[in-house]
């Protein structure tokens, strides 16, 4: 069965420093992987997606993620954090073994200090 | 303006009462989903529907029921059998189940009186 593990429940950074949100996945098939962001009192928005094309995926707002099959990881990064990046981030996996139904991780809360 | 509309934004349930959460989409999407969000637990799938008049249980379907009589509508009923209903409920849709992107509504916060 597909699953995803977000390794940190909270990540705290200073504005202008790099962001790293870690995600490991489990899938017996060729997975599709996604990162979604949820700002306070707002709906979820897709940041980026990997669907077996280029392993380095660029998303919105300067975020990117790299698919590493050997490490079963899909970590989210950003070179320089902005105050507006403070939000909840979800890693999501989907594959044919799970009938393509998206499975969400528990979320990582990103805190950005001035 | 296309999107997903959830109502109400806040809902209160009394003991033994069934309540229904509304979800409507005008994106012409085939697939619709209901997720429950609790702090620290991410989003857990309650039910999903790939096509009109068909739906499947997700990971935590007990105490919930759904219907899909129209393509654009996927209401969720929280029954009295659901003993811990307080949560944030999110409805989503996608063009197909195997589609790449989920579109989300703004959610309903359900609380027990």
Coordinates of C-alpha atoms in Angstrom, one line a residue:
Chain A
X1 CA 0.0 0.0 0.0
X2 CA 1.2 3.5 -0.7
X3 CA 2.1 5.7 2.2
X4 CA 4.0 8.9 2.9
X5 CA 6.0 10.0 5.9
X6 CA 6.7 13.7 6.7
X7 CA 9.7 13.5 8.9
X8 CA 9.1 16.8 10.8
X9 CA 5.9 18.0 12.3
X10 CA 7.3 21.6 12.7
X11 CA 10.2 23.4 11.0
X12 CA 11.4 26.8 12.2
X13 CA 13.6 29.1 10.0
X14 CA 14.6 32.7 9.9
X15 CA 13.5 34.9 7.0
X16 CA 16.0 34.7 4.2
X17 CA 17.4 31.3 5.2
X18 CA 16.9 28.1 3.3
X19 CA 13.9 25.9 3.8
X20 CA 13.9 22.0 3.8
X21 CA 10.8 20.0 4.4
X22 CA 11.4 16.3 4.3
X23 CA 9.1 13.6 2.8
X24 CA 9.7 9.9 2.4
X25 CA 7.3 7.7 0.4
X26 CA 6.5 4.0 0.1
X27 CA 5.1 2.7 -3.2
X28 CA 5.3 -0.6 -5.1
X29 CA 4.5 1.1 -8.4
X30 CA 5.6 4.2 -10.2
X31 CA 4.3 6.9 -7.9
X32 CA 3.1 10.4 -8.6
X33 CA 4.1 12.8 -5.8
X34 CA 2.8 16.2 -4.8
X35 CA 3.3 19.0 -2.3
X36 CA 0.3 21.1 -1.2
X37 CA 0.3 24.2 1.0
X38 CA -2.4 25.3 3.3
X39 CA -2.3 28.9 4.6
X40 CA -4.3 29.8 7.7
X41 CA -7.9 30.1 7.0
X42 CA -7.4 29.2 3.3
X43 CA -7.9 26.2 1.2
X44 CA -5.1 23.8 0.0
X45 CA -3.1 24.8 -3.0
X46 CA -0.9 22.7 -5.2
X47 CA 2.8 23.7 -5.0
X48 CA 4.3 21.2 -7.4
X49 CA 4.0 17.7 -8.7
X50 CA 6.2 14.8 -9.9
X51 CA 4.8 12.4 -12.5
X52 CA 7.8 10.5 -13.9
X53 CA 9.3 13.2 -16.0
X54 CA 12.2 15.3 -14.7
X55 CA 13.3 14.4 -11.2
X56 CA 13.8 18.0 -10.2
X57 CA 10.5 19.7 -10.1
X58 CA 10.0 23.4 -9.9
X59 CA 6.8 24.8 -8.4
X60 CA 5.2 28.1 -7.5
X61 CA 6.7 30.7 -5.1
X62 CA 10.3 29.5 -5.6
X63 CA 9.8 26.0 -4.2
X64 CA 11.3 22.9 -5.8
X65 CA 11.5 19.3 -4.9
X66 CA 13.7 16.4 -6.1
X67 CA 12.5 12.9 -6.6
X68 CA 15.1 10.4 -5.4
X69 CA 14.0 6.8 -6.1
X70 CA 17.0 5.3 -4.4
X71 CA 16.2 7.1 -1.2
X72 CA 12.4 7.0 -1.7
X73 CA 12.4 10.7 -0.9
X74 CA 10.7 13.8 -2.2
X75 CA 12.0 16.7 -0.1
X76 CA 10.7 20.3 -0.6
X77 CA 13.2 23.1 -0.6
X78 CA 13.4 26.9 -1.1
X79 CA 16.6 28.9 -1.1
X80 CA 15.3 31.8 0.9
X81 CA 12.3 31.8 3.2
X82 CA 9.8 34.6 3.2
X83 CA 7.3 35.5 6.0
X84 CA 4.5 34.6 3.6
X85 CA 5.7 31.0 3.4
X86 CA 4.5 30.3 6.9
X87 CA 1.9 27.6 6.5
X88 CA 1.1 23.9 6.7
X89 CA 2.7 21.7 4.0
X90 CA 1.5 18.3 2.9
X91 CA 3.3 15.7 0.9
X92 CA 1.0 13.4 -1.1
X93 CA 1.5 10.1 -3.0
X94 CA -0.7 8.5 -5.6
X95 CA -0.1 5.3 -7.5
X96 CA -2.0 2.6 -9.4
X97 CA -1.8 0.2 -6.5
X98 CA -3.9 2.6 -4.5
X99 CA -6.3 3.1 -7.4
X100 CA -4.6 6.6 -7.8
X101 CA -6.4 7.9 -4.7
X102 CA -4.1 10.5 -3.1
X103 CA -2.7 9.7 0.3
X104 CA -1.6 12.6 2.5
X105 CA 1.2 12.9 5.0
X106 CA 0.5 14.3 8.4
X107 CA 1.8 17.7 7.5
X108 CA 4.7 20.0 8.4
X109 CA 4.1 23.3 9.9
X110 CA 6.6 25.9 8.6
X111 CA 7.3 28.8 11.0
X112 CA 9.2 31.8 9.7
X113 CA 10.9 34.2 12.1
X114 CA 11.7 37.8 11.2
Chain B
X1 CA -15.8 31.6 -11.7
X2 CA -15.1 27.8 -11.5
X3 CA -14.5 26.1 -8.2
X4 CA -15.7 24.1 -5.3
X5 CA -18.1 25.5 -2.7
X6 CA -18.5 24.0 0.7
X7 CA -21.3 25.0 3.1
X8 CA -21.7 25.9 5.8
X9 CA -18.4 27.2 7.0
X10 CA -19.2 26.4 10.6
X11 CA -21.6 23.7 11.8
X12 CA -22.6 22.5 15.3
X13 CA -24.0 19.1 16.0
X14 CA -26.0 18.0 19.0
X15 CA -25.7 14.5 20.5
X16 CA -27.6 11.9 18.5
X17 CA -28.1 14.3 15.5
X18 CA -27.2 13.7 11.9
X19 CA -25.8 16.6 10.0
X20 CA -25.1 17.1 6.3
X21 CA -22.2 19.0 4.8
X22 CA -22.6 20.4 1.3
X23 CA -20.1 20.2 -1.5
X24 CA -20.8 21.6 -5.0
X25 CA -18.4 21.9 -7.9
X26 CA -18.8 23.6 -11.3
X27 CA -15.5 22.3 -12.8
X28 CA -17.2 19.4 -14.6
X29 CA -15.0 17.0 -12.7
X30 CA -15.7 13.3 -12.5
X31 CA -14.0 12.5 -9.2
X32 CA -14.9 14.0 -5.8
X33 CA -13.5 13.3 -2.4
X34 CA -14.2 14.0 1.3
X35 CA -11.2 14.3 3.7
X36 CA -11.2 14.9 7.4
X37 CA -8.4 17.0 8.9
X38 CA -7.4 16.8 12.6
X39 CA -4.4 18.6 14.0
X40 CA -1.2 16.6 13.5
X41 CA -2.9 13.9 11.5
X42 CA -3.0 15.4 8.0
X43 CA -5.9 14.6 5.8
X44 CA -7.6 11.3 6.0
X45 CA -9.9 10.0 3.3
X46 CA -13.6 9.4 4.3
X47 CA -15.2 8.6 0.9
X48 CA -14.6 9.2 -2.8
X49 CA -16.6 9.0 -5.9
X50 CA -15.3 8.4 -9.4
X51 CA -18.6 8.8 -11.3
X52 CA -22.2 9.7 -10.7
X53 CA -24.2 7.1 -8.6
X54 CA -21.0 5.4 -7.5
X55 CA -18.8 5.9 -4.4
X56 CA -16.3 4.0 -2.4
X57 CA -15.3 4.0 1.3
X58 CA -12.0 5.5 2.3
X59 CA -9.9 4.9 5.3
X60 CA -12.3 6.2 7.9
X61 CA -15.8 5.8 6.5
X62 CA -17.4 4.5 9.7
X63 CA -20.1 6.9 11.0
X64 CA -20.3 8.8 7.7
X65 CA -22.5 8.4 4.5
X66 CA -22.5 10.1 1.1
X67 CA -24.5 10.3 -2.1
X68 CA -23.6 11.2 -5.7
X69 CA -26.9 11.7 -7.5
X70 CA -25.5 14.6 -9.6
X71 CA -22.1 15.1 -11.1
X72 CA -21.6 18.5 -9.4
X73 CA -22.8 17.5 -5.9
X74 CA -21.3 15.2 -3.2
X75 CA -22.9 15.8 0.2
X76 CA -21.5 14.2 3.3
X77 CA -23.7 13.2 6.2
X78 CA -22.1 12.8 9.6
X79 CA -24.3 10.3 11.5
X80 CA -24.9 9.9 15.2
X81 CA -22.7 6.7 14.9
X82 CA -19.6 9.0 14.5
X83 CA -18.6 9.4 18.1
X84 CA -15.8 11.9 17.5
X85 CA -17.1 14.2 14.7
X86 CA -15.3 17.4 15.7
X87 CA -12.9 18.2 12.9
X88 CA -12.3 20.2 9.8
X89 CA -13.8 18.6 6.7
X90 CA -12.5 19.3 3.2
X91 CA -14.1 18.4 -0.1
X92 CA -12.0 18.1 -3.2
X93 CA -12.4 17.2 -6.9
X94 CA -10.3 16.2 -9.8
X95 CA -11.0 15.7 -13.5
X96 CA -10.5 12.0 -13.1
X97 CA -9.3 9.8 -10.2
X98 CA -5.9 9.4 -11.9
X99 CA -5.7 13.1 -12.5
X100 CA -2.7 15.1 -11.3
X101 CA -4.3 17.8 -9.3
X102 CA -6.9 18.1 -6.6
X103 CA -9.0 21.2 -6.3
X104 CA -10.2 21.9 -2.7
X105 CA -13.1 23.7 -1.2
X106 CA -12.6 26.1 1.8
X107 CA -13.7 23.6 4.3
X108 CA -16.4 23.1 7.0
X109 CA -15.5 23.2 10.7
X110 CA -17.8 20.8 12.6
X111 CA -18.1 21.0 16.4
X112 CA -20.2 19.1 18.9
X113 CA -22.4 21.1 21.3

